[in-house]
Amino acid sequence: MSFISKTLIFSLSTLVLLSSTTYSVYQVHENPIKSATFVSENFEVGPGSIVNKALLDIQFPRGHIGVKSFDAELVDEKGNSVPLYETYLHHFFAIKYFKKTNTSQNSKDRHDPFEGFIFKRNEGTCNSYILPHYWGLGTESRGTTSKIPDPFAVEHGNPASIPPGYEEGWLLNIMTIDTRGAKDKKGCTECRCNLFNLPKDFYNVTMGVDGKPLSPNYKGGIFCCHDGLQCKLKNGVQAPSRKLSLRYKITWVDWNEHQIPLKFYILDSTDRVRKNGTDTIHDCQAEYTIMTNGSGDYHVQKANIPMEKGGYLIYGTGHMHAGAVNVTLYGQDGRALCTSTPKYGTGKEPGNEKGYSVGMSVCYPKPGSIKINDGETLTVESRYKNGFFTGVMGHMYIYLADRLPKERITPQNNPTLS
């Protein structure tokens, strides 16, 4: 089991084949999909404000289950969808932990809200607390499907995987940037440091991803978007504060022998892989800056990532920011396993905001058609337009299965394939 240090989780709130066809070529045993929609604890935003919160003990389906999807969006107090040009959803992360069974249900009652917690990260290769979540997107969340095809699912709540004396819990890490009245909306969404009212000693007291004081050459990114900081506003701007929440919908099935468990990996194009003897060290940066370059139309960032454990590729998608062209996952032999491309909005309505990345394409290879071998070195390549961008990301999300089902569906016994 891969655990996240209790201490390092505090830093979380400061960081962070094209196809739309799903395949159901295996026997689907009757196991109704359940669905529930939840609304997180609300948080207040005002013009130019940054919110970067960790919300503990969120609502999540209980029991031994297989999660089929997790979709989320920002809403106001009336449940209306909030457009990105008003409040920008930088990211949400859903993170799993185990807590002692006698721990207070109200984290606000505890002096140390993480007391007795063991954080359980995904199977991805990144170091320490970097990118530990099981679900999480940003502006593209409304337009990116997270649906897992049958009979695969993400297993949670298995009593055998929970340490004795503990129970499973979940938190949401949410980061938003309210750009109403901002002098430079685009720059604020990229967390450009010169657009924020930073403390005078900011660079002396702020630690970077490497745990060292932030370099004065740091132009922008998540470290300039601390909770409570303010993006510079136009003169005379007046707009009301308001309370927002993350509304999230989860679908799942009760776990049984017919479900095939998936492992979730986040691979980062900034991963600085190196060797220390026989150990492989991963040093993910999570984000990077692109300086304007006179050569070519695109900036390419790539990482070669050895996979200790492989599997059959069932689902893949990317997480990127505005200016992105695509992110591609390559096998060791150079074959393209998945390319995820952003969709940019063309209107004003939520989910289609002009100029914003409002969705990422998803790969659904036919199960069994793409296998990643144990020990195979994969390449993640993120491609952006040539220009000045700060705080950009190039993440590839993939679900792998260790095995395939034995029972196959044929057109004769499943009319949906006829």
Coordinates of C-alpha atoms in Angstrom, one line a residue, residues 20-413:
S20 CA -15.8 8.8 -27.4
T21 CA -17.0 5.2 -27.8
T22 CA -17.1 2.9 -24.8
Y23 CA -16.8 -0.9 -25.2
S24 CA -19.0 -3.4 -23.5
V25 CA -17.9 -6.7 -25.1
Y26 CA -18.1 -8.8 -22.0
Q27 CA -21.0 -10.4 -20.1
V28 CA -22.7 -7.8 -17.9
H29 CA -24.1 -9.5 -14.8
E30 CA -27.1 -7.8 -13.2
N31 CA -25.9 -5.4 -10.7
P32 CA -27.8 -2.1 -10.8
I33 CA -25.7 1.1 -11.0
K34 CA -26.5 3.4 -8.1
S35 CA -26.2 7.2 -8.2
A36 CA -26.1 10.0 -5.7
T37 CA -25.4 13.8 -6.0
F38 CA -23.8 15.6 -3.1
V39 CA -22.9 19.2 -2.4
S40 CA -19.8 20.1 -0.4
E41 CA -19.5 22.5 2.4
N42 CA -19.7 26.1 1.0
F43 CA -16.9 28.6 0.9
E44 CA -17.0 32.4 0.4
V45 CA -15.5 34.1 -2.6
G46 CA -15.2 37.8 -3.5
P47 CA -13.8 39.7 -6.5
G48 CA -10.2 38.6 -7.0
S49 CA -10.1 36.2 -4.1
I50 CA -8.2 32.9 -4.0
V51 CA -9.8 29.9 -2.2
N52 CA -7.7 26.8 -1.6
K53 CA -9.4 24.6 0.9
A54 CA -9.3 21.0 2.2
L55 CA -12.7 19.8 3.2
L56 CA -12.6 16.7 5.4
D57 CA -15.2 14.0 5.9
I58 CA -17.1 14.6 2.7
Q59 CA -20.1 12.6 1.8
F60 CA -19.2 9.5 -0.2
P61 CA -21.0 6.2 -0.8
R62 CA -20.4 3.7 2.0
G63 CA -19.6 0.0 1.9
H64 CA -17.6 -2.2 -0.4
I65 CA -18.3 -0.6 -3.8
G66 CA -17.0 -0.2 -7.3
V67 CA -17.1 3.4 -8.4
K68 CA -18.1 3.9 -12.0
S69 CA -17.9 7.7 -12.3
F70 CA -17.2 10.9 -10.3
D71 CA -18.2 14.2 -11.9
A72 CA -18.2 17.7 -10.4
E73 CA -18.8 21.4 -11.0
L74 CA -19.0 24.7 -9.1
V75 CA -22.5 25.9 -8.1
D76 CA -23.8 28.9 -6.2
E77 CA -26.2 28.8 -3.2
K78 CA -29.2 28.3 -5.5
G79 CA -27.6 25.4 -7.2
N80 CA -26.9 27.3 -10.4
S81 CA -23.8 26.5 -12.4
V82 CA -21.1 29.1 -12.0
P83 CA -19.3 30.3 -15.3
L84 CA -15.6 30.1 -15.4
Y85 CA -15.2 33.7 -16.4
E86 CA -16.6 34.6 -12.9
T87 CA -15.0 32.0 -10.7
Y88 CA -12.3 29.8 -12.3
L89 CA -12.1 26.2 -11.0
H90 CA -8.3 25.6 -11.0
H91 CA -8.9 22.1 -9.6
F92 CA -10.7 19.8 -7.3
F93 CA -9.1 16.6 -5.8
A94 CA -10.9 13.7 -4.1
I95 CA -8.4 12.1 -1.8
K96 CA -8.8 9.0 0.3
Y97 CA -7.6 8.5 3.9
F98 CA -8.1 6.1 6.8
K99 CA -9.0 7.5 10.2
K100 CA -9.3 5.9 13.6
T101 CA -12.9 4.8 14.3
N102 CA -13.1 6.9 17.5
T103 CA -12.1 10.1 15.7
S104 CA -14.6 13.0 16.0
Q105 CA -16.8 13.3 12.9
N106 CA -16.4 17.1 13.0
S107 CA -12.8 18.0 12.0
K108 CA -13.3 21.5 13.3
D109 CA -13.5 20.1 16.9
R110 CA -10.0 18.7 16.6
H111 CA -6.9 20.7 17.4
D112 CA -5.1 18.7 14.6
P113 CA -7.7 17.9 11.9
F114 CA -5.5 15.2 10.5
E115 CA -4.8 13.5 13.9
G116 CA -4.8 9.7 13.4
F117 CA -5.1 9.9 9.7
I118 CA -3.3 7.7 7.1
F119 CA -3.6 9.0 3.6
K120 CA -3.8 6.5 0.8
R121 CA -2.6 7.8 -2.6
N122 CA -3.3 6.5 -6.1
E123 CA -1.0 4.1 -7.9
G124 CA 0.8 6.9 -9.8
T125 CA 4.5 7.3 -9.9
C126 CA 4.8 10.9 -8.5
N127 CA 6.7 11.5 -5.3
S128 CA 5.4 12.1 -1.8
Y129 CA 2.2 14.2 -1.6
I130 CA 2.3 15.3 -5.3
L131 CA -0.9 14.4 -7.3
P132 CA -2.2 11.8 -4.8
H133 CA -5.9 12.0 -5.7
Y134 CA -8.3 9.4 -7.2
W135 CA -10.5 11.9 -9.1
G136 CA -9.8 15.5 -9.9
L137 CA -10.0 17.9 -12.8
G138 CA -10.3 21.7 -13.3
T139 CA -12.1 23.9 -15.9
E140 CA -12.6 20.8 -18.1
S141 CA -14.7 19.0 -15.4
R142 CA -18.1 19.6 -16.9
G143 CA -17.1 18.4 -20.4
T144 CA -14.9 15.4 -19.5
T145 CA -16.6 12.0 -18.9
S146 CA -15.3 9.9 -16.1
K147 CA -17.5 6.9 -16.9
I148 CA -15.8 3.5 -16.5
P149 CA -17.1 0.8 -18.9
D150 CA -18.4 -2.6 -17.6
P151 CA -17.4 -4.8 -16.0
F152 CA -14.6 -2.6 -14.7
A153 CA -14.8 -0.3 -11.6
V154 CA -12.6 1.4 -9.0
E155 CA -12.8 -0.6 -5.8
H156 CA -13.1 1.2 -2.5
G157 CA -14.3 0.3 0.9
N158 CA -12.9 -3.2 0.9
P159 CA -12.7 -4.2 4.6
A160 CA -9.5 -6.2 3.9
S161 CA -7.7 -3.1 2.8
I162 CA -8.6 -0.9 5.8
P163 CA -6.2 -1.1 8.7
P164 CA -7.6 -2.6 11.9
G165 CA -9.2 0.1 14.1
Y166 CA -9.6 2.5 11.2
E167 CA -12.4 3.5 8.7
E168 CA -12.3 4.9 5.2
G169 CA -12.9 8.6 4.7
W170 CA -12.5 11.2 1.9
L171 CA -11.6 14.9 1.5
L172 CA -11.9 17.4 -1.2
N173 CA -9.2 19.9 -2.0
I174 CA -10.7 22.7 -4.0
M175 CA -8.9 25.7 -5.5
T176 CA -10.8 28.6 -7.1
I177 CA -9.9 32.0 -8.5
D178 CA -12.6 34.6 -8.6
T179 CA -11.8 36.8 -11.6
R180 CA -14.7 39.3 -11.4
G181 CA -13.2 42.7 -11.8
A182 CA -9.6 41.5 -12.2
K183 CA -7.1 43.6 -14.2
D184 CA -5.9 40.6 -16.1
K185 CA -8.3 37.6 -15.9
K186 CA -6.1 35.3 -17.9
G187 CA -3.0 36.1 -15.9
C188 CA -4.9 35.6 -12.7
T189 CA -6.1 32.1 -13.8
E190 CA -2.4 31.3 -14.5
C191 CA -1.5 32.5 -11.0
R192 CA 1.1 35.0 -12.3
C193 CA 2.9 36.3 -9.2
N194 CA 3.0 40.0 -10.3
L195 CA -0.8 40.1 -10.5
F196 CA -1.3 39.2 -6.8
N197 CA -0.9 41.3 -3.7
L198 CA 1.9 39.1 -2.3
P199 CA 3.5 39.7 1.2
K200 CA 6.8 41.5 1.1
D201 CA 8.7 38.5 2.4
F202 CA 6.8 36.1 0.2
Y203 CA 9.9 34.6 -1.6
N204 CA 11.7 34.2 1.7
V205 CA 9.0 32.3 3.5
T206 CA 7.3 30.3 0.8
M207 CA 8.6 26.8 0.2
G208 CA 8.6 25.3 -3.4
V209 CA 7.8 21.8 -4.4
D210 CA 11.3 20.8 -3.4
G211 CA 10.8 22.0 0.1
K212 CA 13.3 24.9 -0.4
P213 CA 12.5 28.7 -0.4
L214 CA 10.8 29.7 -3.7
S215 CA 13.2 31.3 -6.2
P216 CA 12.6 35.0 -7.1
N217 CA 12.6 33.7 -10.7
Y218 CA 9.3 31.9 -10.1
K219 CA 6.9 33.7 -12.4
G220 CA 3.7 32.1 -11.5
G221 CA 1.8 29.0 -10.5
I222 CA 0.1 27.4 -7.6
F223 CA 2.5 28.8 -5.0
C224 CA 1.3 32.4 -5.9
C225 CA -2.3 31.3 -5.4
H226 CA -2.3 30.6 -1.7
D227 CA -5.7 30.6 0.1
G228 CA -6.7 34.1 1.0
L229 CA -4.5 36.0 -1.5
Q230 CA -6.0 38.6 -3.8
C231 CA -5.6 39.1 -7.5
K232 CA -5.3 42.8 -8.4
L233 CA -8.5 44.5 -9.4
K234 CA -9.5 47.3 -11.7
N235 CA -10.1 50.6 -9.9
G236 CA -13.6 51.1 -8.5
V237 CA -14.7 47.4 -8.8
Q238 CA -17.6 46.6 -6.7
A239 CA -19.2 43.1 -6.7
P240 CA -20.8 41.1 -3.9
S241 CA -19.2 38.2 -2.1
R242 CA -21.0 35.0 -2.4
K243 CA -20.9 31.4 -1.3
L244 CA -20.1 28.6 -3.6
S245 CA -19.9 24.8 -3.3
L246 CA -18.7 21.8 -5.3
R247 CA -21.6 19.7 -6.5
Y248 CA -20.4 16.2 -7.3
K249 CA -22.2 13.1 -8.7
I250 CA -21.0 9.6 -8.0
T251 CA -22.2 6.4 -9.6
W252 CA -21.3 3.0 -8.3
V253 CA -22.2 -0.7 -8.0
D254 CA -22.0 -3.0 -5.0
W255 CA -18.8 -5.0 -5.2
N256 CA -19.1 -8.6 -6.3
E257 CA -17.0 -11.3 -8.0
H258 CA -18.1 -10.0 -11.5
Q259 CA -16.4 -6.6 -11.1
I260 CA -12.8 -6.2 -12.4
P261 CA -10.8 -3.8 -10.3
L262 CA -8.9 -0.9 -11.9
K263 CA -5.7 0.8 -10.7
F264 CA -5.6 4.6 -11.2
Y265 CA -2.3 6.3 -12.3
I266 CA -1.5 9.9 -12.7
L267 CA 1.6 10.4 -14.9
D268 CA 3.2 13.9 -15.1
S269 CA 5.1 15.3 -18.0
T270 CA 7.4 17.2 -15.6
D271 CA 8.5 14.0 -13.8
R272 CA 12.3 14.2 -13.4
V273 CA 13.1 10.5 -13.2
R274 CA 16.5 9.4 -11.9
K275 CA 18.2 6.4 -10.3
N276 CA 19.6 6.0 -6.8
G277 CA 21.2 2.6 -6.9
T278 CA 18.5 0.2 -7.7
D279 CA 15.8 2.6 -6.7
T280 CA 13.9 4.8 -9.2
I281 CA 13.3 8.3 -7.9
H282 CA 10.4 10.3 -9.3
D283 CA 10.5 14.1 -8.9
C284 CA 7.3 15.5 -10.3
Q285 CA 6.9 19.3 -10.4
A286 CA 3.2 19.1 -11.1
E287 CA 3.3 22.4 -13.1
Y288 CA 5.7 24.4 -15.3
T289 CA 6.2 27.7 -17.0
I290 CA 6.5 28.2 -20.8
M291 CA 8.5 31.2 -22.0
T292 CA 7.8 32.7 -25.4
N293 CA 10.1 31.0 -27.9
G294 CA 10.8 32.2 -31.4
S295 CA 11.2 28.7 -32.9
G296 CA 8.1 26.6 -33.9
D297 CA 4.5 26.8 -33.1
Y298 CA 4.5 24.6 -30.1
H299 CA 6.2 23.9 -26.8
V300 CA 6.7 20.3 -25.9
Q301 CA 7.3 18.9 -22.4
K302 CA 8.0 15.2 -22.0
A303 CA 9.0 12.6 -19.4
N304 CA 10.1 9.0 -19.7
I305 CA 8.4 7.1 -16.9
P306 CA 9.2 3.5 -16.0
M307 CA 6.2 1.5 -14.9
E308 CA 6.9 -1.0 -12.2
K309 CA 3.5 -2.6 -12.8
G310 CA 1.6 -2.6 -16.1
G311 CA -1.8 -3.7 -17.1
Y312 CA -4.5 -3.4 -19.8
L313 CA -5.4 0.2 -20.6
I314 CA -9.2 0.7 -20.1
Y315 CA -9.5 4.5 -19.9
G316 CA -7.3 7.6 -20.4
T317 CA -7.6 11.3 -20.4
G318 CA -5.5 14.4 -19.7
H319 CA -5.5 17.4 -17.4
M320 CA -4.2 20.6 -19.0
H321 CA -4.7 24.3 -18.9
A322 CA -5.6 27.0 -21.4
G323 CA -3.2 27.1 -24.4
A324 CA -3.0 23.3 -24.4
V325 CA -2.9 21.5 -27.8
N326 CA -2.9 17.9 -26.5
V327 CA -1.2 15.3 -24.2
T328 CA -0.1 11.9 -25.5
L329 CA 1.0 8.7 -23.8
Y330 CA 3.5 6.6 -25.8
G331 CA 4.6 3.0 -25.2
Q332 CA 8.2 2.1 -25.0
D333 CA 8.2 1.0 -28.7
G334 CA 6.9 4.5 -29.7
R335 CA 3.3 3.5 -30.3
A336 CA 0.7 6.1 -29.3
L337 CA -1.5 4.6 -26.5
C338 CA -3.8 7.6 -25.9
T339 CA -4.0 11.2 -27.1
S340 CA -6.2 13.6 -25.1
T341 CA -7.2 16.9 -26.7
P342 CA -8.9 19.9 -25.1
K343 CA -12.2 21.4 -26.2
Y344 CA -12.4 25.2 -26.0
G345 CA -15.6 27.0 -25.3
T346 CA -17.3 29.3 -27.8
G347 CA -20.1 31.0 -25.9
K348 CA -21.1 32.3 -22.5
E349 CA -23.1 29.6 -20.9
P350 CA -21.5 27.4 -18.2
G351 CA -19.8 24.5 -19.9
N352 CA -19.1 26.5 -23.1
E353 CA -17.2 29.5 -21.8
K354 CA -15.3 31.2 -24.7
G355 CA -11.6 30.7 -24.6
Y356 CA -11.6 28.3 -21.7
S357 CA -10.7 24.6 -21.8
V358 CA -14.1 23.1 -21.1
G359 CA -13.4 19.4 -21.8
M360 CA -10.8 16.8 -22.5
S361 CA -11.3 13.9 -24.9
V362 CA -11.2 10.5 -23.4
C363 CA -9.6 7.2 -24.7
Y364 CA -11.6 4.0 -24.5
P365 CA -9.5 1.3 -26.2
K366 CA -11.2 -2.0 -26.8
P367 CA -10.4 -4.0 -23.6
G368 CA -7.4 -6.2 -24.2
S369 CA -6.2 -4.2 -27.3
I370 CA -3.5 -2.2 -25.4
K371 CA -1.4 -3.8 -22.8
I372 CA 1.4 -2.0 -20.8
N373 CA 4.0 -4.5 -19.7
D374 CA 5.6 -4.7 -16.3
G375 CA 8.8 -2.6 -16.3
E376 CA 7.8 -0.8 -19.6
T377 CA 9.0 2.8 -19.9
L378 CA 6.2 5.1 -21.0
T379 CA 6.5 8.6 -22.4
V380 CA 4.1 11.4 -21.5
E381 CA 4.3 14.4 -23.9
S382 CA 2.3 17.5 -23.3
R383 CA 2.1 20.1 -26.1
Y384 CA 1.1 23.8 -25.7
K385 CA 1.0 26.7 -28.0
N386 CA 4.2 28.7 -28.2
G387 CA 3.7 31.7 -25.8
F388 CA 4.1 32.9 -22.3
F389 CA 2.2 30.6 -19.9
T390 CA 2.6 30.1 -16.1
G391 CA 1.4 27.2 -14.0
V392 CA 0.5 25.0 -16.9
M393 CA 0.1 21.2 -16.4
G394 CA 0.5 18.1 -18.5
H395 CA -1.0 15.2 -16.6
M396 CA -2.2 11.9 -18.1
Y397 CA -4.8 9.9 -16.1
I398 CA -5.0 6.2 -16.9
Y399 CA -6.9 3.3 -15.5
L400 CA -5.3 -0.1 -15.8
A401 CA -6.7 -3.6 -15.2
D402 CA -4.6 -6.6 -14.2
R403 CA -6.9 -9.0 -16.0
L404 CA -9.8 -9.2 -18.4
P405 CA -13.2 -11.0 -17.9
K406 CA -13.5 -14.5 -19.2
E407 CA -17.0 -14.3 -20.4
R408 CA -17.5 -12.5 -23.7
I409 CA -20.7 -11.1 -25.2
T410 CA -21.6 -11.9 -28.7
P411 CA -24.2 -10.2 -30.9
Q412 CA -26.4 -13.3 -30.5
N413 CA -26.7 -12.9 -26.7

